[in-house]
mmCIF file of C-alpha atoms in Angstrom:
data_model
loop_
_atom_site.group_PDB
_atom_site.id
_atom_site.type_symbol
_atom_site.label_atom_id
_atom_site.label_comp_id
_atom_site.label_asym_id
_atom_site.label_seq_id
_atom_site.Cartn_x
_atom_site.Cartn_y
_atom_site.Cartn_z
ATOM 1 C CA UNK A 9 80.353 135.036 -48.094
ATOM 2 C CA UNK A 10 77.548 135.042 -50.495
ATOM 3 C CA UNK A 11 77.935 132.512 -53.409
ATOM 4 C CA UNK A 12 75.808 132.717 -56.434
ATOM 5 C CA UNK A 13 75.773 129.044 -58.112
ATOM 6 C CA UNK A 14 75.536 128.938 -61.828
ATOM 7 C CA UNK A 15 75.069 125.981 -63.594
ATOM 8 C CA UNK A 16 75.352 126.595 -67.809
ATOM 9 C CA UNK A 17 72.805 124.565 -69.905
ATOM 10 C CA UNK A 18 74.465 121.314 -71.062
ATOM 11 C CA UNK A 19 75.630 120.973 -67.215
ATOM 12 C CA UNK A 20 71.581 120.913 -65.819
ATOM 13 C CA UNK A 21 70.733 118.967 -69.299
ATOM 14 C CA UNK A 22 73.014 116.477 -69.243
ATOM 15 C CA UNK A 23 75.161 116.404 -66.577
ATOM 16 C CA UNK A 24 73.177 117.402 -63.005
ATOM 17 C CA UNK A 25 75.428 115.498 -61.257
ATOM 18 C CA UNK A 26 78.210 117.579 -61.697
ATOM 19 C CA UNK A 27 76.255 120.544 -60.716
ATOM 20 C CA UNK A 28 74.855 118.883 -57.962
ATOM 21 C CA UNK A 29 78.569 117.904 -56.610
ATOM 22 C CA UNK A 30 79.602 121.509 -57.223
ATOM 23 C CA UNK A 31 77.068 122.864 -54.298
ATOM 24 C CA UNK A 32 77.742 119.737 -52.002
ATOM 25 C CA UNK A 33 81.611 120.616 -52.122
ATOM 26 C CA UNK A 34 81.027 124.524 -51.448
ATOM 27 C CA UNK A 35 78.432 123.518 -48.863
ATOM 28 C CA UNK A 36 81.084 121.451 -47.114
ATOM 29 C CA UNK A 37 83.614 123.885 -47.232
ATOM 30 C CA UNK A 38 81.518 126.250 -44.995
ATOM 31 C CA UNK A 39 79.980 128.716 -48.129
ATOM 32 C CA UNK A 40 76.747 130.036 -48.659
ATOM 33 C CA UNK A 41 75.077 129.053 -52.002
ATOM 34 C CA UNK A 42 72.021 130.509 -53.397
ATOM 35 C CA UNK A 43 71.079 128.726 -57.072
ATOM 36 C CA UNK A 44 68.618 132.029 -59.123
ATOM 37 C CA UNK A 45 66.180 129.385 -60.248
ATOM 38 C CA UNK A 46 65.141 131.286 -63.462
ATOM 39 C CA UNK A 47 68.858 131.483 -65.225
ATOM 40 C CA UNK A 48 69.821 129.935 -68.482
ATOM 41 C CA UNK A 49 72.315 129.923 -71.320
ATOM 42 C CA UNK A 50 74.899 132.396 -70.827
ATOM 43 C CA UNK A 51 75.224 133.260 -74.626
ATOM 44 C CA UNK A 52 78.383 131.591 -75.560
ATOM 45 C CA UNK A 53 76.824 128.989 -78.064
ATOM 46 C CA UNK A 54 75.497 132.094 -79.822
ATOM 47 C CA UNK A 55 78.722 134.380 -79.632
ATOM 48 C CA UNK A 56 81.016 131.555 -80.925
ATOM 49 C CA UNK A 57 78.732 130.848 -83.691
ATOM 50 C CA UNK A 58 78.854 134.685 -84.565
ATOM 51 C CA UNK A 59 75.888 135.727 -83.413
ATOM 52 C CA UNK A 60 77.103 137.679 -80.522
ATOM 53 C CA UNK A 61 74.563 140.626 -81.352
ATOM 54 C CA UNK A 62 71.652 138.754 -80.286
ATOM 55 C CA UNK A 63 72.581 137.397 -76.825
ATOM 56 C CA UNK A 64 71.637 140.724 -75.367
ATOM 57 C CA UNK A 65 68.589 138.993 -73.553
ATOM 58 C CA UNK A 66 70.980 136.578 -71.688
ATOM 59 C CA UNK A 67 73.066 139.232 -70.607
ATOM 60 C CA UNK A 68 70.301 141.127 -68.952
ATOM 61 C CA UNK A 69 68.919 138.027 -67.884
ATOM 62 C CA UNK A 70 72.349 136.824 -66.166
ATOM 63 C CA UNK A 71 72.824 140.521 -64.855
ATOM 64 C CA UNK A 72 69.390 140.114 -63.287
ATOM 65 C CA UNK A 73 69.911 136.896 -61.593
ATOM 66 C CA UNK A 74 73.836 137.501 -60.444
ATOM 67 C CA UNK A 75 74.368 141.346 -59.700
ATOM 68 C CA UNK A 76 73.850 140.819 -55.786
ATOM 69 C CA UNK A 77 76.108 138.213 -55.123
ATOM 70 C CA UNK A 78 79.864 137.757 -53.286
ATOM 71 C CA UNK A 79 80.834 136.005 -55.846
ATOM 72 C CA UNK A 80 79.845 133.566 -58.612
ATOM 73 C CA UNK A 81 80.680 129.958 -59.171
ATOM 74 C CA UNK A 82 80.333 127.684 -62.421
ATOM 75 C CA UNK A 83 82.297 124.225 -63.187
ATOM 76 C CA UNK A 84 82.816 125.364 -66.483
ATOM 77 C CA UNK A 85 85.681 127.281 -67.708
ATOM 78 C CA UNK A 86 84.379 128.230 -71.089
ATOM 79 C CA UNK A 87 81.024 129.547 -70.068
ATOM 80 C CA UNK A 88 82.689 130.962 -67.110
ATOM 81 C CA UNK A 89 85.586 133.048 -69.738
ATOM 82 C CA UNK A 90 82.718 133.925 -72.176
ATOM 83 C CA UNK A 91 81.169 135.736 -68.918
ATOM 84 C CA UNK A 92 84.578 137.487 -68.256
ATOM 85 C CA UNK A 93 85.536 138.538 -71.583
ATOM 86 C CA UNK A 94 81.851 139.376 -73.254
ATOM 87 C CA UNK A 95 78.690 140.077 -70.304
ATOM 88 C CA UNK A 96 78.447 143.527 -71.399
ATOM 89 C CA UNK A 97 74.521 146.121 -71.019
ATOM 90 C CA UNK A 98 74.054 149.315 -72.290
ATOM 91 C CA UNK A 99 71.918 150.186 -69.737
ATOM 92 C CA UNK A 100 73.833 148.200 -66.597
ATOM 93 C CA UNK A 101 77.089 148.411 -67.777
ATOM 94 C CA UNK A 102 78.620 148.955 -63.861
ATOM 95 C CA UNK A 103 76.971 145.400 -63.415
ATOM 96 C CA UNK A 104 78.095 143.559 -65.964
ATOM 97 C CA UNK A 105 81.541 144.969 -64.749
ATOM 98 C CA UNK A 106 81.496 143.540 -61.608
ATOM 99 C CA UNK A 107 80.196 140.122 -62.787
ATOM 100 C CA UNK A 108 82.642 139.886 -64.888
ATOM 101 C CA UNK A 109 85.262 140.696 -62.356
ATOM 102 C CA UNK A 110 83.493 138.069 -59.348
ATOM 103 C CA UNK A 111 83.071 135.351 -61.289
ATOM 104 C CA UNK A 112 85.343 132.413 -61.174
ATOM 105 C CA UNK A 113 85.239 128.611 -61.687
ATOM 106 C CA UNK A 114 85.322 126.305 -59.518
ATOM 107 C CA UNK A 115 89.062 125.018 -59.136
ATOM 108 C CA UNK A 116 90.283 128.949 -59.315
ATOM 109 C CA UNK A 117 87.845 129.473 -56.580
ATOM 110 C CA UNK A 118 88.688 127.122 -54.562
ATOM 111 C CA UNK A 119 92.072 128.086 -54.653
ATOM 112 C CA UNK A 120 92.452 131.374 -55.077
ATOM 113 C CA UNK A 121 89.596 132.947 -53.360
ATOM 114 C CA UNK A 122 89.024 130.120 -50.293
ATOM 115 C CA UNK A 123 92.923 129.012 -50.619
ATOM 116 C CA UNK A 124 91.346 125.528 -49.558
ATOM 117 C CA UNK A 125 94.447 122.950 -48.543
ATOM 118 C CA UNK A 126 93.167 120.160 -47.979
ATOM 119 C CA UNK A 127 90.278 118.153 -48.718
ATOM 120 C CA UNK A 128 87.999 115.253 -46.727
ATOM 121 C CA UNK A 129 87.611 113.076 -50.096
ATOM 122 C CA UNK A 130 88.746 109.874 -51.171
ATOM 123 C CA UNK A 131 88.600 108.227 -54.807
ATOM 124 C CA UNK A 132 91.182 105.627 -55.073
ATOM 125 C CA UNK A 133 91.495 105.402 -58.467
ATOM 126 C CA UNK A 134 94.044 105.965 -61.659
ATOM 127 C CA UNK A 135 92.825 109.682 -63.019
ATOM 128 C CA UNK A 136 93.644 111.147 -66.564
ATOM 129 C CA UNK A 137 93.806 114.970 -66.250
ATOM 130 C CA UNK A 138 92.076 117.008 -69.037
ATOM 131 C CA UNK A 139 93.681 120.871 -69.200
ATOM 132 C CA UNK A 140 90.549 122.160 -71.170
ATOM 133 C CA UNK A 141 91.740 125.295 -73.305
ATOM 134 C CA UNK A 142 89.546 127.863 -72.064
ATOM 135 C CA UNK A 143 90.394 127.498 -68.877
ATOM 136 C CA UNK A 144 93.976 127.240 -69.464
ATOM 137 C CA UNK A 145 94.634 129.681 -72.028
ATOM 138 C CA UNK A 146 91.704 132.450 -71.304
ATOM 139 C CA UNK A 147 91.664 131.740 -66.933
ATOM 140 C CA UNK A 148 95.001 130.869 -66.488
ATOM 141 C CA UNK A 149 93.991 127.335 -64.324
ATOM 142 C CA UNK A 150 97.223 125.743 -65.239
ATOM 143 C CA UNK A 151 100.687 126.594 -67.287
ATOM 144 C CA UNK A 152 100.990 126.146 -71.169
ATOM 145 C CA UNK A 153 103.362 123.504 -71.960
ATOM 146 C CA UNK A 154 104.917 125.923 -74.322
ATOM 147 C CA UNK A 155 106.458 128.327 -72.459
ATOM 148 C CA UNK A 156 109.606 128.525 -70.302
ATOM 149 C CA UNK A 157 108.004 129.031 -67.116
ATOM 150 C CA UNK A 158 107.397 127.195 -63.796
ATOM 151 C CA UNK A 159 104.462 124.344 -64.120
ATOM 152 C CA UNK A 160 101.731 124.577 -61.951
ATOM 153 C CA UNK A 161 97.928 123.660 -62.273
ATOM 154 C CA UNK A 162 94.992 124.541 -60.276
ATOM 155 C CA UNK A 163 92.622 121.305 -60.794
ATOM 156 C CA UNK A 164 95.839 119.287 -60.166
ATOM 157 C CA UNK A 165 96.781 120.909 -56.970
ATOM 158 C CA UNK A 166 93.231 120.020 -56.151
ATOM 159 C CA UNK A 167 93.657 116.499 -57.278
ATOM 160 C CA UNK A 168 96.409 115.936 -55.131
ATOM 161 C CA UNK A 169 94.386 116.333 -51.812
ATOM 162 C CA UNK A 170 92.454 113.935 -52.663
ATOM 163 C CA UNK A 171 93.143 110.087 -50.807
ATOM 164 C CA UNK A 172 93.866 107.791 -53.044
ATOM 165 C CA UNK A 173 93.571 108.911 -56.147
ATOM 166 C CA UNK A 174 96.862 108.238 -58.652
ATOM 167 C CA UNK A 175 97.465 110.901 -61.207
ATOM 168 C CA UNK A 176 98.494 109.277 -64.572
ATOM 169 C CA UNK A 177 101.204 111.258 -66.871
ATOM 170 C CA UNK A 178 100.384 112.405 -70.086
ATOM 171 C CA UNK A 179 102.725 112.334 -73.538
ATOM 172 C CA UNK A 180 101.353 115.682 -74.428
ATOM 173 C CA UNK A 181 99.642 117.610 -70.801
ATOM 174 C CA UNK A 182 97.804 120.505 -72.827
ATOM 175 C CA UNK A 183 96.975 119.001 -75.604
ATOM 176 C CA UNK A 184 93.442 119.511 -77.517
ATOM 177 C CA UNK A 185 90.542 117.646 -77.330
ATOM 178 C CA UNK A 186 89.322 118.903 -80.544
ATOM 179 C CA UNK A 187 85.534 119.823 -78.951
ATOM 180 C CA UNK A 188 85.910 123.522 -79.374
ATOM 181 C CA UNK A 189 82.135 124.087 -79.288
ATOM 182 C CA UNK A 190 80.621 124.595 -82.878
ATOM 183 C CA UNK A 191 83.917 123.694 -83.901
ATOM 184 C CA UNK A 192 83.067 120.331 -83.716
ATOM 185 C CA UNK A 193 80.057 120.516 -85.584
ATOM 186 C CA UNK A 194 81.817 122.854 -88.562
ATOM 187 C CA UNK A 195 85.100 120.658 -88.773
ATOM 188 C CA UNK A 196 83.681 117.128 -87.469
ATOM 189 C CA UNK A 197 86.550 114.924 -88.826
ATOM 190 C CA UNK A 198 89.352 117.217 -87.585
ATOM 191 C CA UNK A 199 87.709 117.489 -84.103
ATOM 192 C CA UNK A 200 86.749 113.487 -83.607
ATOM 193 C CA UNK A 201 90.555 112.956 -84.886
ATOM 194 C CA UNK A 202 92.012 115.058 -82.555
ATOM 195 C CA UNK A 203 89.423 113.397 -79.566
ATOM 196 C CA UNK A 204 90.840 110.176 -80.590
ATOM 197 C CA UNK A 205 94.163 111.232 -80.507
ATOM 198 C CA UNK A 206 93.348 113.168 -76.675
ATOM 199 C CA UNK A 207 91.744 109.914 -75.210
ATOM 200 C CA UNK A 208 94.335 107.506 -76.471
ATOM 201 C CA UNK A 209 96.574 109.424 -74.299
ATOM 202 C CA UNK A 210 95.046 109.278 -71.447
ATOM 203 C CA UNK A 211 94.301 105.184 -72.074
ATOM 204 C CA UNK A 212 97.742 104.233 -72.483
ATOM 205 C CA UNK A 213 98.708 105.244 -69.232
ATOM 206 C CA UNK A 214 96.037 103.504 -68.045
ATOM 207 C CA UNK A 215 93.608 105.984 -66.588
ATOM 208 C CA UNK A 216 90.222 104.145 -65.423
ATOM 209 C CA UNK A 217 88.358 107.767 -64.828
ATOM 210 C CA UNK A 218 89.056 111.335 -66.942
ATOM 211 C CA UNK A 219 88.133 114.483 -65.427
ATOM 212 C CA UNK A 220 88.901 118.475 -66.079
ATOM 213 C CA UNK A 221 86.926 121.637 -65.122
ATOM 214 C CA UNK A 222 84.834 121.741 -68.457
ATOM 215 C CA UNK A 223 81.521 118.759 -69.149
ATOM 216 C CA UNK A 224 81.858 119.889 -72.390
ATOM 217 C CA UNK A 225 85.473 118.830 -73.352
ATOM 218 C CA UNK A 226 84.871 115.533 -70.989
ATOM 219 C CA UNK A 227 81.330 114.923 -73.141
ATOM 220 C CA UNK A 228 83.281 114.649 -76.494
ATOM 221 C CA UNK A 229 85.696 112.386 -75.162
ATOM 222 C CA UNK A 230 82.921 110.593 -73.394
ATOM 223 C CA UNK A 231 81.086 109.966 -76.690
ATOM 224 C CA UNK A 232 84.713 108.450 -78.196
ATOM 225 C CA UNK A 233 85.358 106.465 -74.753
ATOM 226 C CA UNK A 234 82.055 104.892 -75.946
ATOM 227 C CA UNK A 235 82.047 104.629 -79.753
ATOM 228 C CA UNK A 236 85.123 102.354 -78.854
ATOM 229 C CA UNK A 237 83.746 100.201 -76.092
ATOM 230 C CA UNK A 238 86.054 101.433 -73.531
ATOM 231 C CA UNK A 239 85.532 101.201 -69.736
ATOM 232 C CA UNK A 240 86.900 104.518 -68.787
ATOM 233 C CA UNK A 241 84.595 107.174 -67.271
ATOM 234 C CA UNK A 242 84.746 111.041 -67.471
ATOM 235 C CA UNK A 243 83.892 112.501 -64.304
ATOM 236 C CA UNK A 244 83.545 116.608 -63.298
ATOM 237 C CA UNK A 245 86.803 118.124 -61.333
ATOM 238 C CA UNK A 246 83.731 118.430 -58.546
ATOM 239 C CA UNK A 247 82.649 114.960 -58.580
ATOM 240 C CA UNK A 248 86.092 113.835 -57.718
ATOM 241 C CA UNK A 249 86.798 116.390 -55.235
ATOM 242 C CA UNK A 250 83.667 115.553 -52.956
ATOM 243 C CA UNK A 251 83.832 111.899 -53.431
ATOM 244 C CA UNK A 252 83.724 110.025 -50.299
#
């Protein structure tokens, strides 16, 4: 099995230690990763924003870099959906197909494609969950609270095989974090509200670490965890998962 790594923007900007957790973990778990040195931005800050007409260079560009692989791993739901749902070419349009049908992120991976069961890592530690939208609503990671259906979740299956670690509960499991990608910079009172209202959650059942499948969701709530003076720390789903 061939495993093509990609890494979206704000993950190698900001947080390289996620990515760099996400390639120890697949390493360990017997895969073969290969990391195209020359991708970038996927186009999804440019789609959202409306712009979806002009990300026809990264499409090419990802096509280029990912068209030979098994399969294709990110830890990051939304960039990983935006793939999915909108890597489209005039002129490779089989390719862009088949990305868009092989690529997966990490937890779904790791479950559904190398049905992993267990795990060799230990973080002993009180853990807030964070069910990011994207990647419940558009990958189907976990079950919407909403619906009359039997619960399950992917990262917290994951979670679970970890030693150690204590899940907290949650008053509200799927709730918002109110990030939303340019949302947050076109409505920035409703989205720091409703980031206030995710994190208090998570801090009244006194988690000491967050974590969730998308840097981007965990990096607004970061910047509230800090604005407040709190102690907790967001970490990646992959962080947690090859802790040891």
């Amino acid at each position: 099995m061939n495993v093509g790594l990609f890494i979206p923007c704000y993950v190698d900007q900001f947080y390289p230690g996620a990515a760099i957790a996400t390639l120890q973990l697949l390493e360990k778990l017997g895969v073969t990763v290969s990391y195209p040195k020359n991708q970038t931005c996927c186009g999804q800050p440019m789609a959202n924003s409306g712009f979806e007409h002009l990300t026809g260079g990264c499409n090419e560009l990802f096509i280029k870099n990912f068209a030979e692989f098994d399969y294709i791993v990110a830890p990051s739901g939304s960039c990983v959906l935006h793939i999915k749902e909108h890597l489209h070419s005039h002129e490779h349009e089989a390719a862009a197909a088949s990305i868009s049908s092989k690529i997966y992120e990490l937890s779904s991976f790791l479950t559904d494609i190398l049905k992993v069961e267990s795990l060799p890592s230990k973080f002993p530690f009180k853990v807030g969950v964070h069910q990011s939208c994207h990647g419940q609503r558009g990958l189907h990671l976990s079950q919407m609270s909403e619906l009359v259906a039997p619960p399950f979740s992917k990262p917290d299956s994951l979670l679970r095989m970890v030693k150690g670690i204590e899940i907290v509960p949650l008053n509200r499991i799927d709730e918002c974090c109110g990030f939303g990608g340019t949302f947050c910079v076109a409505e920035e009172a409703v989205s720091a509200k409703m980031g206030k209202d995710r994190v208090e959650d998570h801090l009244i059942h006194g988690a000491e670490f967050i974590t969730g499948v998308d840097m981007s969701c965990l990096m607004h709530m970061e910047g509230i965890l800090n604005r407040r003076g709190s102690k907790v720390k967001v970490l990646h789903l992959a962080e947690i998962l090859n802790a040891d």
